[in-house]
Structure formats: structure tokens, C-alpha cells
Amino acid sequence: MLASRLLKRAPLKGARTLSSLSTNTSTVSPTLLAQSRRRVDEANSKASDQVGDALARRWLSAAGAAGSDTDRETIVRLLYSLASRREVSRYLQIFSSATHFAVLKVGGAILTHELESLTLSLNFLHRVGLYPVVVHGMGDKLNARLEADGIVPDYIDGIRITDARTLSHARRVFLSENLKLVSALEALGTRARPITTGVFTAEYLDQPRYGFVGRVTEVDKEPIEASIRAGALPILTSLAETREGQILNVNADVATAELAKVLEPLKIVYLSEKGGLYHGVTKEKLSLINLDEEYDALMKESWVKYGTKLKLREIKELLDHLPRSSSVAIISPDNLQKELFTDSGAGTLLRRGYKLYKHGSIEAVGQDRLRKVLAERDDEVTSKRKSVAEVLSNLEKTQFTIYGDEPFDCVAVVTHPDGETPVMTKFLPSSNGVLNAVTDNVFDAIKKDYKKLFWTAKADDENKAWHFERADGSFTRNGNSLFYYGVQDAGEVEKVVKEFEKSGRVERAFLPISYTSSKGTVPSSGTIASSFTRSFSTSTRPSLSSKAASTTTPRSTRSFSTTPSVFASSPAKRVALIGARGYTGSNLVNLFNSHPSIDLTHVSSRELAGQRLEGYDKANVTYQNLGIEDIKKLEASGEVDAWVMALPNGVCQPFVEAIDGVKGGKSVIVDLSADYRFDDKWTYGLPELYSREALRTSKRVSNPGCFSTNTQLLLAPLLPYLSASPSVFAISGYSGAGTKSGKEPKVTPESLGGAVRPYSLTDHIHEREAGYHLSSRLDHRATIAKEDFNVAFMPNVAPWFQGIISTVSAPLNKELRASEVVELFEQMYEKEKLVKVVKGIPEIKDISGKHGVRLGGFQVHSSGKRVVAVGVLDNLLKGAATQCLQNLNIALGLDEYAGIDLDF
């Protein structure tokens, strides 16, 4: 298991190593070499697994017996033996932030034959702070007990007939098996709570026909969530009760499905001895099933029948009830960590996914969408070696096919001129595409169309293990890797590479240097065989050396520049600003004026109509008084790529409805008012905390409020540790009160008399906004229920012009040190370019006129149970205009920070 993966870093003593096979590769055929390596890999793997499993058992058992609270970081480091640090961290973050991480269905056979593997896996998850909900069955234990009592088990349509005597035995077996699993977990130091009844309410399925068999009608999740709040794994039987209190037997698979429909977990895991679903003809394990794409065809296969067909139908029905983010995994207990924390997985993953497409023209795919993907993900474009226009122009000079899925989570391009070897020139997945294995679906679609294929990737590609796993051979030189499948003869590889050298279809940097001498000669096939030092990989993770290299590669940084960026090769995006007369509108005009890829083409203000727009030098723009009909015409003509609504609360709706009512309209709307911040059909635009992926595909974005932005950024890292609702005391400069007549402030320093004025001390709109959105991030670690969560907010206005300072006081459910609080903030915002975590107390002077947020002043009460933190931001910039530009950049497919000065 996990420790065994650590041992794979070096072969066991006495084993034949790979280097011993490679001393004279020039005389060994690639096929024989690959077979030999595979045998050695398998031998090393098997031997190290045996020793490793023993070490893992001893390590976890000793930790549990000693009652030690094993350092979570140490366990996480063990996970790094399964996959890269990036993979493990990504899954831990996703699972930890989910309201419910996973529901596990455990068959009775697992409890009988693989109890140790199961409990070690559950113990491991518990120690990293994850709480799967476990539902177990009875397996053959019930039949053995019935036969011992002289009762012959009987079934109708696969459903066990349960009379009174059978039910009595079933109840005893359930309680016995439940106690066995709970006891085994507690022996390892894992808290577990037996929940044998009280979750499932049922009615008789068909009493005359099946007896005491139930159909689940209600699920009470409170006992489960109470267990998790108490830090214990909930261990459930599938026994149900009628409203009158009669116990009924429910199939464990059925109970698991009904429970999942209520909890909506990210993962539904069926643990089985087989460890997955297998192809009925080839007998190979099915790694991934994309139901939207494959279900109908799969159900028509001759080998899909009986139990397999029933299982697929039940899983399809279950996933149709759940969010697309949910998936089902069928896996053995000892491979549970690998399935959960690696991209490659170990069992069979079933997900709804999306239907795939393939097109032979850019127009069929959608040029704008393709341009956006290239601009965001293509290394040639992001490194500025080529523009998007150059990539598309080169593509149209040859025959090609574009593959992908409907939401563009993975896009691939294969060029295939007549009579030449196909080359996958682009493979561009999003992080979501990697996470949900869309990459596998797209690659499998390509593999169906081409018996052989070549492609390239950088050696430091974070998904390089994925490439190695799908290649029959590869060559790496100077950080560039060439992969291929479907070619087994070294002579043919030599011939293909020579073709690439002549045609230029593959960059020279990716070709073996021995193939391309200065005279254009090609070495003998023996030299070629020795060039390919890795013809086959049985490992789904990168080698230790490559992993280390990837973690030490310097991260590219993006700084502010007024010079045109890579996106300037595309036509500038045209933006219309509605309500441009106030402080926020003025700041937006300044930002657009220096933006390399956005042109402000229309500004609307009733009071200023006919006047020239000051502060905008790119073009001569005049204020207009745009009415509903004017907006409809502009939208219908396609003259505007995005609308920014800088209007007071309650005014925006008619304008939005006008744009929505235009058939074929494609523009983006960013609304700065509060009108749509609680509308789930709109994307809430706080990129540092909520989904950037959603923003990339969204056409309707609600911009957060200034106080709310500061509050949420201050509280987000503390959410798992809250014991009750927090309080926030905040002070804003008087510009936050807005203007009258275009330029005059509603509140003046003179009217404040140099003092601070409290206002709207209850039910402030930003109070409700912060509580509403933060509650979606609460998970089981917080001891406050989502429905009880709110923010006690006390706003004030001060005699300085711009800038907000907020002080949070948050009660904790566990003792924390100030250094631990700082670490929480640093971890959450490590990669955020507009958030800085500072040691001291941030001040208004540090942030006024700047685009970012500073968080600091972390102090913990002597009890360790209350933390105080301070945040500052400019209410007109990151609290409004800068955040609007962030959202606009993302939604328009531009660099998120284009036009934003990152120096603050």
C-alpha cells in the first residue's frame, strides 16, 4: 500500500535492476527490451508491495495503539509516494472543502476477507481529516447463519425474501458486523460511531411478495452529521424502519444510493474484492466510463448482461440525480488511496461527463471558444512564442481534426495529411479536465481513430505521468519529450522521425539528436534502439527524480505591463459602461485606458450625455444616454463584447432583461450592484475564493461588494475552525457612500466632524452577502451548522477618502496559536497575486490607491479559542473596479491580471 510505494523508489536488494538490462541496448530489440523491463518492474513491484504493506500495517497499528495523534503532514507526505505533490494537494483541498466527501458501500465479503485493508484505508482518511460515510452489508454471513438454523435462503428477482425469522438473523448479523468494523477502527485509534438505525425510513416494498423488505422513503442525515461533528466516522447498516417502528431489510446498494442522493457527496465508492468492472471479452479492467458518451453503446454490448447491466443502470440512475461533480468508483480497499488521490486512479471510475465531439474545421468547433482555450492553455501562446492567430493560421494549412468535450475541459488537435503519420499537435486540458479524467475520454476517442500516433510534451509537464502511461515508447532530451503508440519496430520509428525532420511537423527540439545530424544523415537502427532509453512504463506516477525536478522548477511570475500582451494579437474586446459618472465608473475608465486588450466603446450617463469622457485617451468617446432599445440594438448588432453595469441597487434589471431578450446575444455582463449577488443563475465573481472555471464560461457575473470582499477574504481560512458566528467591525472612507450629481460626495469629511460614524448596524446588505456565500464553504470541521451561520457586521464611515479596514473576531472550536493562524492564511493565499499576508497590522495608507488586499494583525486570545485578524483594501479598486476587471478579463478569455498593477 502506501509505504510500499515509498519502497519503489529503489529496487530491493538482489533484484535485477533496469540498468543491468541496459548495458548493451544497441543489440536488443525495443520490444524485447520493453518486455524485460516490464517483468523486472512487476517483480520489484510485487516484492516491495509485500514488504511495504507490512510496514504500513505496523506503522499505522503502532500509531493507533499508542494513542498518538499522528502528524497530518507526515501522512500527507506518504501520499506523495502515490502521486505528485500537486495532485495530492489538489485532491485534499477539494475533498476537505466538500460538505460531504464520500459515501462508501462495503460489501459483507470485504468485512470477512479484507477487514484489515479496509480499516487501514479508513484510518488513513480519518488521519488526514476526511470523514467518509460508511454503509456496510452482510454478505454470506447471513446465509451461513440461516442455514445453521435450518432456513433455506430464497430470492425473487434477486431480492431476498425476508420473513420474521430471517429478519431476526439479519438484525443480529448487521449488529455483529457493525461492531466488528467499529472495534477494528478504534483499535487503530480512529474514532468511529455505530449507527445501526435511525437514518433510513422505509415502507414495505411488497409485503406479500418479499416480506420485511423496505423501500427507502426518507433519509435523516442528522445522526451522520452529528457523528462527523464529534470527529467520528459514521458506520451505518442498511436496516430501515417504518414510521410505526417496524424494522425492514434494505439492500445495501440501494441504501447507499438513497443516502448519496441526500448527501450529494463528491464520491460514491463501492468497495469490492474484484476492484472494478471488467470487459467481458478482453477481461481488462475498465478504468473510466463516461456515461453521457458511452452508456447507450455499452448497454448494447453482448457481454453487458445480468448483474453488470443492472449495476450500470443503477449507477446511471444515481448519477443522474446528482451534480456533475459527483462520480462513482468501484475499487478494492487496498487501492482506495490511489483511486482518491491520483489522476490515474486504480479502479473503475464512472461519471456523467459530457458528450465528446470531433470536427474537421475551426468554425464547427467555434473560433472564439478555441481562441480562448489556446490563449489560456497553449504553451506556445502563453510563452509568447506564437500568437493565437499564428497557431490557427498554421493549423489551416493542413488536414486536421479537433477533439474535445462540450464544456471544453479538454481540447486536442490531430494533424493527419494524406499518407503521413498522424501527430497530436495540441493537447490542452483544464484542471477540471484532468481532475475528472476528461483527458482519458478524449485520448481514447483519438486512439479509436488512429492506430498509431506521435505527440510531444515538456518533461516538466505536471501531467507527464499521464503521457508516459499512454505511450508505447518515448524519448526525452533537454526537457522535451516525444511520445508514440502503435509503432513497435525501431526502423519504423526512425523512418517517421526522418519524415518529421523534413516536414517540420514536429519541432526539431523534440526529435532525437542522433536522428538529425548536420548532414541530414540517419544512424543505424541499432543506435536508434539505444536512443530510446524508456520504451515502456508500468508506473502511473513520475519518477522520483522527475518529481523533484518539477517541484524545483521556478514558477513563472506575471507582472503589470502597459505593453500589449499575447492577447493583443486578437482584436481588442469592446466594453460598454452603463452608469459611468461615479467614483467606481471613473476608476474603471482609468483601468480600461491602460488595458492592452480592452477598448471602452460606449459610456452611458443620463446627467453627462453629450460630454466628452475625461481620462480616456485611446479614442474620442462621448457620454450617451443609452435606453433599453439602444441597448437591444447594440447587443443584436454584436458591437459590444461585454457590458459593465455600474448602477445603484435595484436599477439594473431592465437593462439585463433587454440584453437577455436579444436572440443570439453573446456578450458578457458584469453587474456591480447587489441585484444578482444572491442569484444562483449568475456567477459570483470573487476569484480568490470561488470558481475561476465557472467565471471562464460565464456570461453573467455579479461583482461582490467592497465590505463583503474584505470580510470573506478574512474569514475564509478560519471557516473550518469556527465554533459560532464571527463579528466584523469595519470602517470605510467616505467615497464608499457614493456621489451625488456625478462628482460631489454624499458624505463629506466636514459632515463627519473628523470622527467615525456608525451606520446600518444590522441587516447591512454586505452582512447578508458575506454570510450567504461563506456558508457554502463550511464543511464538517466547523461546529456551526450552515443554516446557523451568519456574520455580525458593524460598518462605519470615516473622514478619509478611500480604503477599508476590517477587524474580525472569530470564536474557535479548537485551540490555535497565532503562528498556526498565519500558516492557514499563507497556505490559502500563497498563489493569489492580489492578496498579501503580512505579519504586522495592515493600515489604510498601505492600500489606498492599490489594487490588492493586505491581511494581517493575527492575534489569538489567551484561551486559544478566539482569533482576531485585520484586512485592508481599497473600496474603489479591489472592492469594486479592480475586481470587476478581474472578472471581465477571465470571462472574456484574457489574462486575469491584464491591466492591473500587481505592485502593492
Coordinates of C-alpha atoms in Angstrom, one line a residue, residues 205-526:
L205 CA -41.5 -2.9 -0.9
D206 CA -44.2 -5.6 -1.4
Q207 CA -45.0 -7.3 1.9
P208 CA -47.0 -10.3 0.5
R209 CA -44.2 -11.0 -2.1
Y210 CA -40.9 -10.1 -0.2
G211 CA -41.9 -9.9 3.4
F212 CA -39.9 -7.5 5.6
V213 CA -38.1 -5.8 2.8
G214 CA -38.2 -2.0 2.6
R215 CA -38.2 0.8 0.0
V216 CA -36.4 3.9 1.4
T217 CA -38.7 6.9 1.5
E218 CA -36.7 9.3 3.8
V219 CA -33.1 9.8 4.9
D220 CA -32.3 11.6 8.1
K221 CA -28.7 12.9 7.8
E222 CA -28.6 14.4 11.4
P223 CA -27.1 11.2 13.1
I224 CA -24.4 11.2 10.4
E225 CA -23.5 14.8 10.7
A226 CA -23.5 14.6 14.5
S227 CA -21.0 11.8 14.3
I228 CA -18.8 13.8 12.0
R229 CA -19.0 16.9 14.1
A230 CA -17.9 14.7 17.0
G231 CA -14.8 13.6 15.0
A232 CA -16.0 10.1 14.5
L233 CA -16.5 8.1 11.3
P234 CA -20.2 7.2 10.9
I235 CA -20.6 3.4 10.3
L236 CA -24.2 2.6 9.0
T237 CA -26.1 -0.6 8.5
S238 CA -28.8 -0.6 5.8
L239 CA -31.6 -1.5 8.2
A240 CA -34.6 0.8 7.9
E241 CA -37.7 1.5 9.9
T242 CA -41.3 2.2 9.1
R243 CA -43.0 5.2 10.6
E244 CA -44.6 2.7 13.1
G245 CA -41.1 1.4 14.1
Q246 CA -41.0 -1.9 12.3
I247 CA -37.5 -2.8 11.2
L248 CA -37.1 -3.6 7.4
N249 CA -34.2 -5.1 5.5
V250 CA -32.9 -2.9 2.6
N251 CA -30.3 -3.9 0.1
A252 CA -27.1 -2.1 1.0
D253 CA -26.5 -0.9 -2.6
V254 CA -30.0 0.7 -2.6
A255 CA -29.5 2.3 0.8
T256 CA -26.1 3.7 -0.3
A257 CA -27.7 5.2 -3.4
E258 CA -30.6 6.8 -1.5
L259 CA -28.1 8.2 1.1
A260 CA -26.0 9.7 -1.7
K261 CA -29.0 11.4 -3.2
V262 CA -29.4 13.3 0.1
L263 CA -25.8 14.0 1.0
E264 CA -24.6 14.7 -2.6
P265 CA -21.0 13.6 -2.0
L266 CA -18.2 14.1 -4.4
K267 CA -17.5 10.4 -4.4
I268 CA -19.7 7.3 -4.1
V269 CA -17.3 4.4 -3.6
Y270 CA -18.3 0.7 -3.9
L271 CA -15.6 -1.5 -2.3
S272 CA -15.4 -4.9 -3.9
E273 CA -12.9 -7.7 -4.0
K274 CA -12.7 -7.5 -7.8
G275 CA -11.6 -3.9 -7.6
G276 CA -13.5 -2.7 -10.6
L277 CA -15.6 -3.6 -13.6
Y278 CA -14.0 -5.8 -16.3
H279 CA -14.5 -6.0 -20.1
G280 CA -16.4 -9.2 -20.8
V281 CA -14.3 -10.1 -23.8
T282 CA -10.8 -8.8 -23.2
K283 CA -11.1 -9.3 -19.4
E284 CA -9.3 -6.0 -18.9
K285 CA -10.3 -3.6 -16.1
L286 CA -12.3 -0.7 -17.3
S287 CA -10.5 2.4 -16.0
L288 CA -13.2 5.0 -16.8
I289 CA -16.7 5.1 -18.1
N290 CA -18.1 8.4 -19.3
L291 CA -21.8 7.7 -19.1
D292 CA -23.2 10.5 -21.2
E293 CA -20.9 9.4 -24.1
E294 CA -20.7 5.6 -23.6
Y295 CA -23.8 4.4 -21.8
D296 CA -26.1 3.6 -24.7
A297 CA -23.4 1.8 -26.7
L298 CA -22.2 0.0 -23.6
M299 CA -25.6 -1.4 -22.7
K300 CA -25.8 -2.9 -26.2
E301 CA -22.6 -4.9 -25.8
S302 CA -23.2 -8.6 -25.8
W303 CA -21.1 -9.1 -22.6
V304 CA -23.1 -6.5 -20.6
K305 CA -25.8 -8.6 -19.0
Y306 CA -27.3 -9.7 -15.8
G307 CA -25.5 -8.2 -12.8
T308 CA -23.3 -5.9 -14.9
K309 CA -26.2 -4.4 -16.7
L310 CA -28.1 -3.9 -13.5
K311 CA -25.1 -2.3 -11.8
L312 CA -24.6 0.1 -14.7
R313 CA -28.3 1.0 -14.9
E314 CA -28.4 1.7 -11.1
I315 CA -25.2 3.9 -11.2
K316 CA -26.5 5.8 -14.2
E317 CA -29.8 6.5 -12.4
L318 CA -28.0 7.6 -9.3
L319 CA -25.6 10.0 -11.0
D320 CA -28.5 11.5 -13.0
H321 CA -29.8 12.7 -9.6
L322 CA -26.5 14.2 -8.5
P323 CA -24.4 17.2 -9.6
R324 CA -22.0 16.5 -12.4
S325 CA -19.1 16.9 -9.9
S326 CA -20.2 13.6 -8.3
S327 CA -18.7 10.3 -9.5
V328 CA -18.9 6.6 -8.7
A329 CA -15.7 4.5 -8.1
I330 CA -15.6 0.7 -7.9
I331 CA -12.4 -0.2 -6.1
S332 CA -10.7 -2.7 -3.7
P333 CA -10.0 -1.4 -0.2
D334 CA -6.2 -1.6 -0.5
N335 CA -6.2 0.7 -3.6
L336 CA -8.6 3.3 -2.1
Q337 CA -6.0 6.0 -1.6
K338 CA -4.7 5.6 -5.1
E339 CA -8.2 5.9 -6.5
L340 CA -9.0 9.0 -4.4
F341 CA -5.7 11.0 -4.6
T342 CA -4.2 10.3 -8.1
D343 CA -5.3 11.3 -11.5
S344 CA -4.6 7.8 -12.8
G345 CA -6.8 6.1 -10.2
A346 CA -6.9 2.4 -9.6
G347 CA -10.4 1.0 -10.0
T348 CA -13.3 1.8 -12.3
L349 CA -14.5 5.5 -12.3
L350 CA -18.0 6.2 -13.6
R351 CA -19.1 9.8 -14.2
R352 CA -21.7 11.5 -16.2
G353 CA -19.2 13.6 -18.1
Y354 CA -20.2 15.3 -21.3
K355 CA -20.6 14.1 -24.9
L356 CA -17.5 14.3 -27.0
Y357 CA -17.1 16.0 -30.4
K358 CA -14.7 15.9 -33.3
H359 CA -14.6 18.4 -36.1
G360 CA -12.5 19.0 -39.1
S361 CA -12.9 22.8 -39.2
I362 CA -12.3 25.6 -36.7
E363 CA -15.8 27.1 -37.5
A364 CA -17.5 23.8 -36.5
V365 CA -15.8 24.0 -33.1
G366 CA -16.3 27.7 -32.6
Q367 CA -13.5 30.1 -33.3
D368 CA -14.0 32.2 -30.2
R369 CA -14.0 29.3 -27.8
L370 CA -11.0 27.7 -29.5
R371 CA -9.1 31.0 -29.3
K372 CA -9.9 31.3 -25.6
V373 CA -8.6 27.8 -24.9
L374 CA -5.4 28.4 -26.9
A375 CA -4.8 31.8 -25.1
E376 CA -5.2 30.2 -21.7
R377 CA -3.6 26.8 -22.1
D378 CA -1.3 26.5 -25.1
D379 CA 2.4 26.8 -24.1
E380 CA 3.3 28.3 -27.4
V381 CA 0.9 31.1 -26.9
T382 CA 1.4 31.7 -23.1
S383 CA 5.2 31.8 -23.6
K384 CA 4.6 34.3 -26.4
R385 CA 6.5 32.2 -29.0
K386 CA 3.4 32.4 -31.2
S387 CA 0.2 34.3 -31.2
V388 CA -3.3 32.7 -31.3
A389 CA -3.7 33.9 -34.9
E390 CA -0.4 32.2 -35.9
V391 CA -1.4 28.9 -34.3
L392 CA -4.8 28.9 -36.1
S393 CA -3.2 30.0 -39.4
N394 CA -0.7 27.2 -39.3
L395 CA -3.4 24.7 -38.5
E396 CA -5.5 25.7 -41.5
K397 CA -2.6 24.8 -43.8
T398 CA -3.0 21.1 -43.3
Q399 CA -5.7 18.4 -42.7
F400 CA -6.7 18.2 -39.0
T401 CA -9.3 17.0 -36.6
I402 CA -10.2 18.8 -33.3
Y403 CA -11.4 16.5 -30.5
G404 CA -12.9 17.7 -27.2
D405 CA -15.9 17.7 -24.8
E406 CA -18.8 20.1 -24.7
P407 CA -17.5 22.4 -21.9
F408 CA -14.0 22.4 -23.4
D409 CA -12.4 20.8 -20.4
C410 CA -10.1 19.1 -22.8
V411 CA -9.2 20.0 -26.4
A412 CA -6.9 18.1 -28.7
V413 CA -5.8 18.7 -32.3
V414 CA -4.5 15.9 -34.5
T415 CA -3.0 16.7 -37.9
H416 CA -3.1 13.9 -40.5
P417 CA -2.0 14.9 -44.0
D418 CA -2.7 12.2 -46.6
G419 CA -0.1 9.4 -46.5
E420 CA 1.7 10.9 -43.4
T421 CA 1.8 9.8 -39.8
P422 CA -0.8 11.4 -37.5
V423 CA 0.6 13.8 -34.9
M424 CA -1.3 15.2 -31.9
T425 CA 0.0 18.8 -32.1
K426 CA -2.1 20.1 -29.2
F427 CA -3.4 18.5 -26.1
L428 CA -4.9 21.2 -23.9
P429 CA -6.8 20.1 -20.7
S430 CA -8.1 22.3 -18.0
S431 CA -7.5 21.4 -14.3
N432 CA -11.1 20.2 -14.2
G433 CA -10.5 18.1 -17.3
V434 CA -7.6 16.4 -15.5
L435 CA -9.5 16.0 -12.3
N436 CA -12.5 14.4 -13.9
A437 CA -10.5 12.2 -16.4
V438 CA -11.9 14.0 -19.4
T439 CA -8.4 13.7 -20.8
D440 CA -8.8 9.9 -20.9
N441 CA -12.1 10.1 -22.8
V442 CA -10.6 12.4 -25.4
F443 CA -7.5 10.4 -25.8
D444 CA -9.5 7.2 -26.1
A445 CA -11.6 8.8 -28.9
I446 CA -8.4 9.7 -30.7
K447 CA -7.0 6.2 -30.3
K448 CA -10.1 4.7 -31.9
D449 CA -9.4 6.8 -35.0
Y450 CA -5.6 6.3 -35.3
K451 CA -3.7 3.0 -35.0
K452 CA -0.5 4.9 -34.4
L453 CA 0.2 8.4 -33.2
F454 CA 3.0 10.7 -32.2
W455 CA 2.9 13.6 -29.8
T456 CA 5.1 15.8 -27.7
A457 CA 5.1 17.3 -24.2
K458 CA 7.5 19.1 -22.0
A459 CA 9.5 17.0 -19.5
D460 CA 8.3 19.2 -16.7
D461 CA 4.6 18.9 -17.7
E462 CA 2.7 18.4 -14.4
N463 CA 0.7 15.6 -16.1
K464 CA 3.8 13.9 -17.6
A465 CA 3.0 10.6 -15.9
W466 CA -0.3 10.5 -17.9
H467 CA 1.7 10.8 -21.2
F468 CA 4.1 8.0 -20.2
E469 CA 1.2 5.7 -19.3
R470 CA -0.4 6.0 -22.7
A471 CA 2.8 5.7 -24.8
D472 CA 4.4 2.6 -26.2
G473 CA 7.7 4.5 -26.4
S474 CA 9.2 7.8 -25.7
F475 CA 12.4 9.9 -26.0
T476 CA 13.4 12.8 -23.8
R477 CA 16.1 15.3 -24.5
N478 CA 16.8 18.7 -22.9
G479 CA 13.4 18.9 -21.2
N480 CA 11.5 17.9 -24.4
S481 CA 9.7 14.5 -24.7
L482 CA 8.5 12.7 -27.9
F483 CA 5.8 10.0 -27.3
Y484 CA 4.2 7.5 -29.6
Y485 CA 2.0 4.4 -29.6
G486 CA 1.2 1.8 -32.3
V487 CA 4.9 1.5 -33.5
Q488 CA 6.9 -1.4 -32.3
D489 CA 9.7 -1.5 -34.9
A490 CA 12.7 0.7 -34.3
G491 CA 13.2 1.1 -38.1
E492 CA 9.7 2.4 -38.5
V493 CA 10.3 4.9 -35.7
E494 CA 13.5 6.0 -37.5
K495 CA 11.6 6.5 -40.7
V496 CA 8.8 8.5 -39.1
V497 CA 11.2 10.8 -37.2
K498 CA 13.1 11.4 -40.5
E499 CA 9.7 12.5 -42.1
F500 CA 9.2 14.9 -39.2
E501 CA 12.6 16.4 -39.7
K502 CA 11.9 17.1 -43.4
S503 CA 8.3 18.3 -43.0
G504 CA 8.8 20.3 -39.8
R505 CA 5.5 18.9 -38.4
V506 CA 7.3 18.2 -35.1
E507 CA 9.7 20.8 -33.7
R508 CA 13.4 19.8 -34.0
A509 CA 13.8 20.3 -30.3
F510 CA 11.6 17.2 -29.7
L511 CA 13.4 14.9 -32.1
P512 CA 16.3 12.5 -31.0
I513 CA 19.5 14.3 -31.8
S514 CA 21.1 11.2 -33.2
Y515 CA 18.5 11.2 -35.9
T516 CA 19.3 14.7 -37.2
S517 CA 22.9 15.3 -37.9
S518 CA 24.1 18.4 -39.6
K519 CA 24.4 16.5 -42.9
G520 CA 20.9 15.1 -42.6
T521 CA 22.2 11.5 -42.2
V522 CA 20.4 9.0 -40.1
P523 CA 22.2 6.5 -37.9
S524 CA 21.6 2.7 -37.9
S525 CA 18.7 1.1 -36.3
G526 CA 21.0 -0.2 -33.5

